[in-house]
């Protein structure tokens, strides 16, 4: 095959040539014996390939194919079951946690022992005494300041 | 929606539909798989993977179901070949001699069978011959199916045909 338009001719044979180029190639085919021969050979090859007997799949192979479908389906069902089990377990755990939070009784205020409060605060009567002393001190300071001011 | 696409949809969960789909398409697919691999066991594995993958997948109706299945098969074959990349290329071609004598897989026809015709091509050349000559895919469709540029498809197809013409021009069954 010596013609340099063979690639174009092959594209034409495959129906892949743009419409604008087709007429020129068809004209070339009328003039070029090599390309005419090429098309004839391509046509013969295509016919041979399509008509060639094919290897046959035996009945055993078909049975194996069917068994693989069942095995595949079983694996799918198992995967689904595993997923559903995991999802159910997660929901159950979540529900249990939620329920236990809701049912927990509210804590009563802790009773503080008398000795503890006494340890940090003086007894009530002592507190009253301290308060009256503070008032006395404040009155004394006020009087003192007013005397200072009148001087 | 034609029968095959319906069977494909149902075949995921319905064994009868799957069986019917296998009955309709398995011979054709096996022939293509054998032509790609030249090997009974690989062809069977490929057909199996193709059917199981197809019933799980989504057929969008952009081609016939058969062409869609062949595309899946061709891609699976490429994956299988990649996983064996460390071994010599002849791994896929161990059955070349078996195929070349035209007697592959119990084909009793006196004509040379498809596997034998393609046995001397590289895997990439077999792919394009199957997709173009048997399935009639356009260059663009082949490029998409194989994940290669259109120019690569064209040059592979040209070389594959050249090799076939060199071997078989004038061949009379």
mmCIF file of C-alpha atoms in Angstrom:
data_model
loop_
_atom_site.group_PDB
_atom_site.id
_atom_site.type_symbol
_atom_site.label_atom_id
_atom_site.label_comp_id
_atom_site.label_asym_id
_atom_site.label_seq_id
_atom_site.Cartn_x
_atom_site.Cartn_y
_atom_site.Cartn_z
ATOM 1 C CA UNK A 1 0.000 0.000 0.000
ATOM 2 C CA UNK A 2 1.878 3.017 -1.214
ATOM 3 C CA UNK A 3 -0.777 5.728 -1.414
ATOM 4 C CA UNK A 4 -0.380 8.394 1.267
ATOM 5 C CA UNK A 5 -4.161 8.865 1.507
ATOM 6 C CA UNK A 6 -4.745 5.411 2.981
ATOM 7 C CA UNK A 7 -5.516 6.786 6.466
ATOM 8 C CA UNK A 8 -8.133 9.081 4.966
ATOM 9 C CA UNK A 9 -9.556 6.216 2.943
ATOM 10 C CA UNK A 10 -9.781 4.094 6.093
ATOM 11 C CA UNK A 11 -11.632 6.891 7.883
ATOM 12 C CA UNK A 12 -13.965 7.115 4.894
ATOM 13 C CA UNK A 13 -14.539 3.343 5.086
ATOM 14 C CA UNK A 14 -15.456 3.706 8.770
ATOM 15 C CA UNK A 15 -17.835 6.567 8.034
ATOM 16 C CA UNK A 16 -15.655 8.900 10.120
ATOM 17 C CA UNK A 17 -14.689 11.387 7.458
ATOM 18 C CA UNK A 18 -16.218 14.883 7.618
ATOM 19 C CA UNK A 19 -18.808 15.382 4.916
ATOM 20 C CA UNK A 20 -16.704 18.096 3.339
ATOM 21 C CA UNK A 21 -13.897 15.588 2.599
ATOM 22 C CA UNK A 22 -16.008 12.688 1.395
ATOM 23 C CA UNK A 23 -16.469 13.701 -2.224
ATOM 24 C CA UNK A 24 -12.728 14.214 -2.668
ATOM 25 C CA UNK A 25 -11.924 10.771 -1.256
ATOM 26 C CA UNK A 26 -14.591 9.143 -3.383
ATOM 27 C CA UNK A 27 -13.114 10.835 -6.429
ATOM 28 C CA UNK A 28 -9.654 9.611 -5.345
ATOM 29 C CA UNK A 29 -10.988 6.068 -5.038
ATOM 30 C CA UNK A 30 -12.096 6.169 -8.659
ATOM 31 C CA UNK A 31 -8.536 6.995 -9.676
ATOM 32 C CA UNK A 32 -6.310 5.109 -7.235
ATOM 33 C CA UNK A 33 -6.011 1.363 -7.655
ATOM 34 C CA UNK A 34 -4.150 0.949 -4.336
ATOM 35 C CA UNK A 35 -6.900 2.618 -2.329
ATOM 36 C CA UNK A 36 -9.598 0.689 -4.184
ATOM 37 C CA UNK A 37 -7.735 -2.465 -3.264
ATOM 38 C CA UNK A 38 -7.455 -1.281 0.351
ATOM 39 C CA UNK A 39 -11.215 -0.789 0.617
ATOM 40 C CA UNK A 40 -11.826 -4.233 -0.846
ATOM 41 C CA UNK A 41 -9.489 -5.792 1.704
ATOM 42 C CA UNK A 42 -11.005 -3.875 4.602
ATOM 43 C CA UNK A 43 -14.429 -5.043 3.518
ATOM 44 C CA UNK A 44 -13.296 -8.644 3.250
ATOM 45 C CA UNK A 45 -11.658 -8.433 6.679
ATOM 46 C CA UNK A 46 -14.770 -7.006 8.308
ATOM 47 C CA UNK A 47 -16.896 -9.749 6.813
ATOM 48 C CA UNK A 48 -14.483 -12.440 7.982
ATOM 49 C CA UNK A 49 -14.401 -11.080 11.514
ATOM 50 C CA UNK A 50 -18.155 -10.826 11.825
ATOM 51 C CA UNK A 51 -18.722 -14.264 10.314
ATOM 52 C CA UNK A 52 -15.893 -16.032 12.166
ATOM 53 C CA UNK A 53 -17.098 -18.741 14.520
ATOM 54 C CA UNK A 54 -16.754 -17.828 18.174
ATOM 55 C CA UNK A 55 -15.611 -19.873 21.115
ATOM 56 C CA UNK A 56 -18.628 -21.407 22.799
ATOM 57 C CA UNK A 57 -19.431 -21.100 26.457
ATOM 58 C CA UNK A 58 -20.129 -24.557 27.819
ATOM 59 C CA UNK A 59 -23.069 -25.543 29.991
ATOM 60 C CA UNK A 60 -20.769 -26.002 33.003
ATOM 61 C CA UNK A 61 -19.468 -22.480 32.658
ATOM 62 C CA UNK A 62 -23.040 -21.186 32.573
ATOM 63 C CA UNK A 63 -23.870 -23.130 35.735
ATOM 64 C CA UNK A 64 -20.817 -21.657 37.440
ATOM 65 C CA UNK A 65 -21.936 -18.222 36.355
ATOM 66 C CA UNK A 66 -25.341 -18.769 37.903
ATOM 67 C CA UNK A 67 -23.801 -20.071 41.124
ATOM 68 C CA UNK A 68 -21.632 -16.974 41.304
ATOM 69 C CA UNK A 69 -24.795 -14.856 41.067
ATOM 70 C CA UNK A 70 -26.264 -16.658 44.094
ATOM 71 C CA UNK A 71 -22.998 -16.383 46.025
ATOM 72 C CA UNK A 72 -22.850 -12.712 45.195
ATOM 73 C CA UNK A 73 -26.432 -12.192 46.324
ATOM 74 C CA UNK A 74 -25.808 -14.053 49.589
ATOM 75 C CA UNK A 75 -22.797 -11.881 50.252
ATOM 76 C CA UNK A 76 -24.975 -8.835 49.604
ATOM 77 C CA UNK A 77 -27.657 -10.076 52.003
ATOM 78 C CA UNK A 78 -25.037 -10.801 54.667
ATOM 79 C CA UNK A 79 -23.528 -7.361 54.253
ATOM 80 C CA UNK A 80 -26.971 -5.812 54.547
ATOM 81 C CA UNK A 81 -27.718 -7.888 57.668
ATOM 82 C CA UNK A 82 -24.426 -6.817 59.227
ATOM 83 C CA UNK A 83 -25.149 -3.214 58.456
ATOM 84 C CA UNK A 84 -28.673 -3.399 59.854
ATOM 85 C CA UNK A 85 -27.418 -5.126 63.014
ATOM 86 C CA UNK A 86 -24.809 -2.439 63.534
ATOM 87 C CA UNK A 87 -27.390 0.295 62.928
ATOM 88 C CA UNK A 88 -29.866 -1.328 65.346
ATOM 89 C CA UNK A 89 -27.166 -1.673 68.000
ATOM 90 C CA UNK A 90 -26.219 1.981 67.617
ATOM 91 C CA UNK A 91 -29.855 3.065 67.955
ATOM 92 C CA UNK A 92 -30.293 0.857 71.024
ATOM 93 C CA UNK A 93 -27.204 2.226 72.748
ATOM 94 C CA UNK A 94 -28.294 5.765 71.966
ATOM 95 C CA UNK A 95 -31.795 5.116 73.291
ATOM 96 C CA UNK A 96 -30.438 3.568 76.498
ATOM 97 C CA UNK A 97 -28.168 6.535 77.116
ATOM 98 C CA UNK A 98 -31.004 8.977 76.507
ATOM 99 C CA UNK A 99 -33.352 7.032 78.766
ATOM 100 C CA UNK A 100 -30.857 6.789 81.627
ATOM 101 C CA UNK A 101 -30.287 10.565 81.487
ATOM 102 C CA UNK A 102 -34.032 11.229 81.654
ATOM 103 C CA UNK A 103 -34.717 8.813 84.525
ATOM 104 C CA UNK A 104 -31.903 9.996 86.821
ATOM 105 C CA UNK A 105 -33.582 11.658 89.952
ATOM 106 C CA UNK A 106 -32.668 15.303 90.564
ATOM 107 C CA UNK A 107 -30.096 15.662 93.345
ATOM 108 C CA UNK A 108 -31.454 17.227 96.556
ATOM 109 C CA UNK A 109 -29.366 20.082 97.897
ATOM 110 C CA UNK A 110 -26.635 18.696 100.052
ATOM 111 C CA UNK A 111 -27.286 19.198 103.748
ATOM 112 C CA UNK A 112 -24.427 21.069 105.238
ATOM 113 C CA UNK A 113 -23.519 19.957 108.728
ATOM 114 C CA UNK A 114 -23.757 22.663 111.404
ATOM 115 C CA UNK A 115 -20.129 22.272 112.301
ATOM 116 C CA UNK A 116 -19.157 23.030 108.702
ATOM 117 C CA UNK A 117 -21.086 26.290 108.502
ATOM 118 C CA UNK A 118 -19.873 27.291 111.978
ATOM 119 C CA UNK A 119 -16.335 26.636 110.870
ATOM 120 C CA UNK A 120 -16.536 29.311 108.190
ATOM 121 C CA UNK A 121 -19.088 31.705 109.738
ATOM 122 C CA UNK A 122 -19.417 32.836 113.314
ATOM 123 C CA UNK A 123 -22.653 32.002 115.175
ATOM 124 C CA UNK A 124 -25.619 34.345 114.623
ATOM 125 C CA UNK A 125 -25.384 36.099 118.021
ATOM 126 C CA UNK A 126 -21.698 36.748 117.477
ATOM 127 C CA UNK A 127 -22.505 38.202 114.068
ATOM 128 C CA UNK A 128 -25.047 40.643 115.618
ATOM 129 C CA UNK A 129 -22.459 41.752 118.137
ATOM 130 C CA UNK A 130 -19.901 42.372 115.375
ATOM 131 C CA UNK A 131 -22.477 44.320 113.383
ATOM 132 C CA UNK A 132 -23.335 46.633 116.364
ATOM 133 C CA UNK A 133 -19.609 47.253 116.933
ATOM 134 C CA UNK A 134 -19.213 48.260 113.291
ATOM 135 C CA UNK A 135 -22.142 50.693 113.615
ATOM 136 C CA UNK A 136 -20.646 52.198 116.795
ATOM 137 C CA UNK A 137 -17.295 52.636 115.075
ATOM 138 C CA UNK A 138 -18.946 54.319 112.108
ATOM 139 C CA UNK A 139 -20.868 56.736 114.387
ATOM 140 C CA UNK A 140 -17.665 57.552 116.263
ATOM 141 C CA UNK A 141 -15.814 58.291 113.051
ATOM 142 C CA UNK A 142 -18.657 60.476 111.767
ATOM 143 C CA UNK A 143 -18.754 62.478 114.995
ATOM 144 C CA UNK A 144 -15.011 62.877 114.942
ATOM 145 C CA UNK A 145 -15.023 64.126 111.376
ATOM 146 C CA UNK A 146 -17.814 66.639 112.096
ATOM 147 C CA UNK A 147 -15.799 68.007 115.071
ATOM 148 C CA UNK A 148 -12.760 68.327 112.830
ATOM 149 C CA UNK A 149 -14.829 70.211 110.275
ATOM 150 C CA UNK A 150 -16.214 72.717 112.838
ATOM 151 C CA UNK A 151 -12.699 73.671 113.971
ATOM 152 C CA UNK B 1 -37.223 -0.150 27.278
ATOM 153 C CA UNK B 2 -36.286 -3.370 25.480
ATOM 154 C CA UNK B 3 -36.268 -6.864 26.945
ATOM 155 C CA UNK B 4 -32.558 -6.911 27.695
ATOM 156 C CA UNK B 5 -32.584 -3.691 29.656
ATOM 157 C CA UNK B 6 -35.567 -4.969 31.635
ATOM 158 C CA UNK B 7 -33.762 -8.224 32.362
ATOM 159 C CA UNK B 8 -30.698 -6.245 33.359
ATOM 160 C CA UNK B 9 -32.722 -4.249 35.862
ATOM 161 C CA UNK B 10 -34.471 -7.263 37.311
ATOM 162 C CA UNK B 11 -31.367 -9.437 37.174
ATOM 163 C CA UNK B 12 -29.948 -7.849 40.302
ATOM 164 C CA UNK B 13 -32.472 -9.615 42.513
ATOM 165 C CA UNK B 14 -34.414 -12.018 40.312
ATOM 166 C CA UNK B 15 -32.588 -15.246 39.437
ATOM 167 C CA UNK B 16 -34.948 -15.981 36.559
ATOM 168 C CA UNK B 17 -34.228 -12.640 34.951
ATOM 169 C CA UNK B 18 -30.507 -13.128 35.440
ATOM 170 C CA UNK B 19 -30.678 -16.580 33.869
ATOM 171 C CA UNK B 20 -32.637 -15.223 30.914
ATOM 172 C CA UNK B 21 -30.083 -12.465 30.398
ATOM 173 C CA UNK B 22 -27.269 -15.003 30.517
ATOM 174 C CA UNK B 23 -29.072 -17.177 27.985
ATOM 175 C CA UNK B 24 -29.403 -14.274 25.599
ATOM 176 C CA UNK B 25 -25.981 -12.710 25.889
ATOM 177 C CA UNK B 26 -23.462 -15.133 27.318
ATOM 178 C CA UNK B 27 -22.475 -16.870 24.076
ATOM 179 C CA UNK B 28 -21.749 -13.628 22.339
ATOM 180 C CA UNK B 29 -19.846 -12.213 25.319
ATOM 181 C CA UNK B 30 -17.864 -15.374 25.776
ATOM 182 C CA UNK B 31 -16.829 -15.293 22.117
ATOM 183 C CA UNK B 32 -15.605 -11.719 22.532
ATOM 184 C CA UNK B 33 -13.893 -12.517 25.845
ATOM 185 C CA UNK B 34 -12.147 -15.474 24.289
ATOM 186 C CA UNK B 35 -11.049 -13.390 21.328
ATOM 187 C CA UNK B 36 -9.537 -10.867 23.747
ATOM 188 C CA UNK B 37 -7.817 -13.337 26.031
ATOM 189 C CA UNK B 38 -7.290 -16.467 23.922
ATOM 190 C CA UNK B 39 -7.899 -18.358 27.116
ATOM 191 C CA UNK B 40 -10.909 -20.396 28.319
ATOM 192 C CA UNK B 41 -10.522 -19.716 32.036
ATOM 193 C CA UNK B 42 -9.943 -15.975 31.641
ATOM 194 C CA UNK B 43 -12.831 -15.714 29.203
ATOM 195 C CA UNK B 44 -15.134 -17.404 31.704
ATOM 196 C CA UNK B 45 -13.957 -15.137 34.539
ATOM 197 C CA UNK B 46 -14.457 -12.075 32.393
ATOM 198 C CA UNK B 47 -17.977 -13.063 31.393
ATOM 199 C CA UNK B 48 -18.811 -13.744 35.024
ATOM 200 C CA UNK B 49 -17.436 -10.398 36.198
ATOM 201 C CA UNK B 50 -19.191 -8.627 33.366
ATOM 202 C CA UNK B 51 -22.624 -10.019 34.186
ATOM 203 C CA UNK B 52 -22.271 -9.515 37.930
ATOM 204 C CA UNK B 53 -20.965 -5.990 37.408
ATOM 205 C CA UNK B 54 -23.687 -5.199 34.890
ATOM 206 C CA UNK B 55 -26.638 -6.134 37.117
ATOM 207 C CA UNK B 56 -25.201 -3.926 39.868
ATOM 208 C CA UNK B 57 -24.504 -1.040 37.515
ATOM 209 C CA UNK B 58 -26.748 1.505 35.870
ATOM 210 C CA UNK B 59 -27.553 1.087 32.211
ATOM 211 C CA UNK B 60 -28.360 4.509 30.756
ATOM 212 C CA UNK B 61 -29.621 3.315 27.416
ATOM 213 C CA UNK B 62 -26.970 5.148 25.393
ATOM 214 C CA UNK B 63 -26.297 2.016 23.360
ATOM 215 C CA UNK B 64 -27.705 -1.477 23.091
ATOM 216 C CA UNK B 65 -27.379 -3.654 26.192
ATOM 217 C CA UNK B 66 -25.022 -5.912 24.256
ATOM 218 C CA UNK B 67 -22.672 -3.081 23.356
ATOM 219 C CA UNK B 68 -22.753 -1.861 26.949
ATOM 220 C CA UNK B 69 -21.878 -5.353 28.168
ATOM 221 C CA UNK B 70 -19.036 -5.599 25.656
ATOM 222 C CA UNK B 71 -17.646 -2.277 26.875
ATOM 223 C CA UNK B 72 -17.696 -3.555 30.460
ATOM 224 C CA UNK B 73 -16.024 -6.730 29.333
ATOM 225 C CA UNK B 74 -13.302 -4.928 27.401
ATOM 226 C CA UNK B 75 -12.553 -2.752 30.425
ATOM 227 C CA UNK B 76 -12.496 -5.733 32.779
ATOM 228 C CA UNK B 77 -10.143 -7.490 30.412
ATOM 229 C CA UNK B 78 -7.836 -4.472 30.521
ATOM 230 C CA UNK B 79 -7.960 -4.508 34.339
ATOM 231 C CA UNK B 80 -7.233 -8.210 34.419
ATOM 232 C CA UNK B 81 -4.319 -7.666 32.111
ATOM 233 C CA UNK B 82 -2.981 -4.837 34.259
ATOM 234 C CA UNK B 83 -3.084 -7.031 37.354
ATOM 235 C CA UNK B 84 -0.883 -9.475 35.476
ATOM 236 C CA UNK B 85 1.437 -6.845 34.140
ATOM 237 C CA UNK B 86 4.430 -8.280 35.951
ATOM 238 C CA UNK B 87 4.071 -11.470 34.052
ATOM 239 C CA UNK B 88 5.026 -11.429 30.374
ATOM 240 C CA UNK B 89 2.360 -10.328 27.917
ATOM 241 C CA UNK B 90 2.109 -13.860 26.695
ATOM 242 C CA UNK B 91 0.145 -14.530 29.893
ATOM 243 C CA UNK B 92 -3.018 -13.607 28.045
ATOM 244 C CA UNK B 93 -1.772 -15.440 25.012
ATOM 245 C CA UNK B 94 -0.859 -18.779 26.483
ATOM 246 C CA UNK B 95 -3.590 -20.313 24.425
ATOM 247 C CA UNK B 96 -2.315 -18.787 21.195
ATOM 248 C CA UNK B 97 -1.365 -22.096 19.790
ATOM 249 C CA UNK B 98 -4.674 -23.521 20.874
ATOM 250 C CA UNK B 99 -6.480 -20.619 19.229
ATOM 251 C CA UNK B 100 -4.350 -20.526 16.121
ATOM 252 C CA UNK B 101 -5.305 -23.991 15.076
ATOM 253 C CA UNK B 102 -8.928 -22.850 15.049
ATOM 254 C CA UNK B 103 -10.067 -25.400 17.555
ATOM 255 C CA UNK B 104 -10.505 -23.188 20.616
ATOM 256 C CA UNK B 105 -13.267 -24.086 23.025
ATOM 257 C CA UNK B 106 -14.876 -26.786 21.047
ATOM 258 C CA UNK B 107 -15.542 -24.718 17.968
ATOM 259 C CA UNK B 108 -15.942 -27.422 15.351
ATOM 260 C CA UNK B 109 -16.411 -25.058 12.440
ATOM 261 C CA UNK B 110 -13.818 -25.582 9.686
ATOM 262 C CA UNK B 111 -13.376 -21.808 9.325
ATOM 263 C CA UNK B 112 -10.792 -20.045 11.427
ATOM 264 C CA UNK B 113 -12.468 -18.779 14.549
ATOM 265 C CA UNK B 114 -12.351 -15.273 15.913
ATOM 266 C CA UNK B 115 -9.876 -16.091 18.685
ATOM 267 C CA UNK B 116 -7.506 -17.595 16.146
ATOM 268 C CA UNK B 117 -7.815 -14.576 13.873
ATOM 269 C CA UNK B 118 -6.974 -12.152 16.645
ATOM 270 C CA UNK B 119 -4.435 -14.311 18.440
ATOM 271 C CA UNK B 120 -1.432 -12.611 16.864
ATOM 272 C CA UNK B 121 -2.544 -9.097 17.654
ATOM 273 C CA UNK B 122 -1.534 -7.234 20.773
ATOM 274 C CA UNK B 123 -4.197 -6.835 23.427
ATOM 275 C CA UNK B 124 -4.758 -3.163 22.535
ATOM 276 C CA UNK B 125 -5.234 -4.059 18.894
ATOM 277 C CA UNK B 126 -7.719 -6.778 19.755
ATOM 278 C CA UNK B 127 -9.679 -4.274 21.820
ATOM 279 C CA UNK B 128 -10.117 -1.843 18.947
ATOM 280 C CA UNK B 129 -10.950 -4.585 16.464
ATOM 281 C CA UNK B 130 -13.654 -5.957 18.761
ATOM 282 C CA UNK B 131 -15.170 -2.553 19.447
ATOM 283 C CA UNK B 132 -15.033 -1.370 15.835
ATOM 284 C CA UNK B 133 -15.582 -4.469 13.729
ATOM 285 C CA UNK B 134 -17.952 -6.392 15.986
ATOM 286 C CA UNK B 135 -19.713 -3.586 17.831
ATOM 287 C CA UNK B 136 -19.501 -0.826 15.256
ATOM 288 C CA UNK B 137 -18.482 1.852 17.759
ATOM 289 C CA UNK B 138 -17.369 5.187 16.356
ATOM 290 C CA UNK B 139 -13.828 6.440 16.956
ATOM 291 C CA UNK B 140 -15.122 8.820 19.628
ATOM 292 C CA UNK B 141 -17.091 6.095 21.401
ATOM 293 C CA UNK B 142 -14.068 3.824 21.353
ATOM 294 C CA UNK B 143 -11.869 6.581 22.739
ATOM 295 C CA UNK B 144 -14.320 7.102 25.605
ATOM 296 C CA UNK B 145 -14.709 3.381 26.251
ATOM 297 C CA UNK B 146 -10.961 2.812 26.340
ATOM 298 C CA UNK B 147 -9.980 6.085 27.985
ATOM 299 C CA UNK B 148 -7.488 7.027 25.276
ATOM 300 C CA UNK B 149 -7.353 9.913 22.769
ATOM 301 C CA UNK B 150 -9.150 9.528 19.460
ATOM 302 C CA UNK B 151 -5.858 9.675 17.597
ATOM 303 C CA UNK B 152 -4.626 6.678 19.569
ATOM 304 C CA UNK B 153 -7.739 4.753 18.599
ATOM 305 C CA UNK B 154 -7.187 5.607 14.934
ATOM 306 C CA UNK B 155 -3.561 4.554 14.906
ATOM 307 C CA UNK B 156 -4.247 1.332 16.826
ATOM 308 C CA UNK B 157 -7.078 0.452 14.482
ATOM 309 C CA UNK B 158 -4.950 1.187 11.441
ATOM 310 C CA UNK B 159 -2.078 -1.000 12.690
ATOM 311 C CA UNK B 160 -4.386 -3.800 13.773
ATOM 312 C CA UNK B 161 -6.033 -3.876 10.372
ATOM 313 C CA UNK B 162 -2.712 -3.758 8.629
ATOM 314 C CA UNK B 163 -1.612 -6.815 10.591
ATOM 315 C CA UNK B 164 -4.854 -8.653 9.846
ATOM 316 C CA UNK B 165 -4.704 -7.804 6.155
ATOM 317 C CA UNK B 166 -1.112 -8.931 5.998
ATOM 318 C CA UNK B 167 -2.051 -12.290 7.473
ATOM 319 C CA UNK B 168 -5.433 -12.947 6.013
ATOM 320 C CA UNK B 169 -5.800 -11.224 2.666
ATOM 321 C CA UNK B 170 -6.740 -13.893 0.207
ATOM 322 C CA UNK B 171 -7.628 -16.304 3.001
ATOM 323 C CA UNK B 172 -10.471 -18.551 1.924
ATOM 324 C CA UNK B 173 -12.230 -20.540 4.589
#
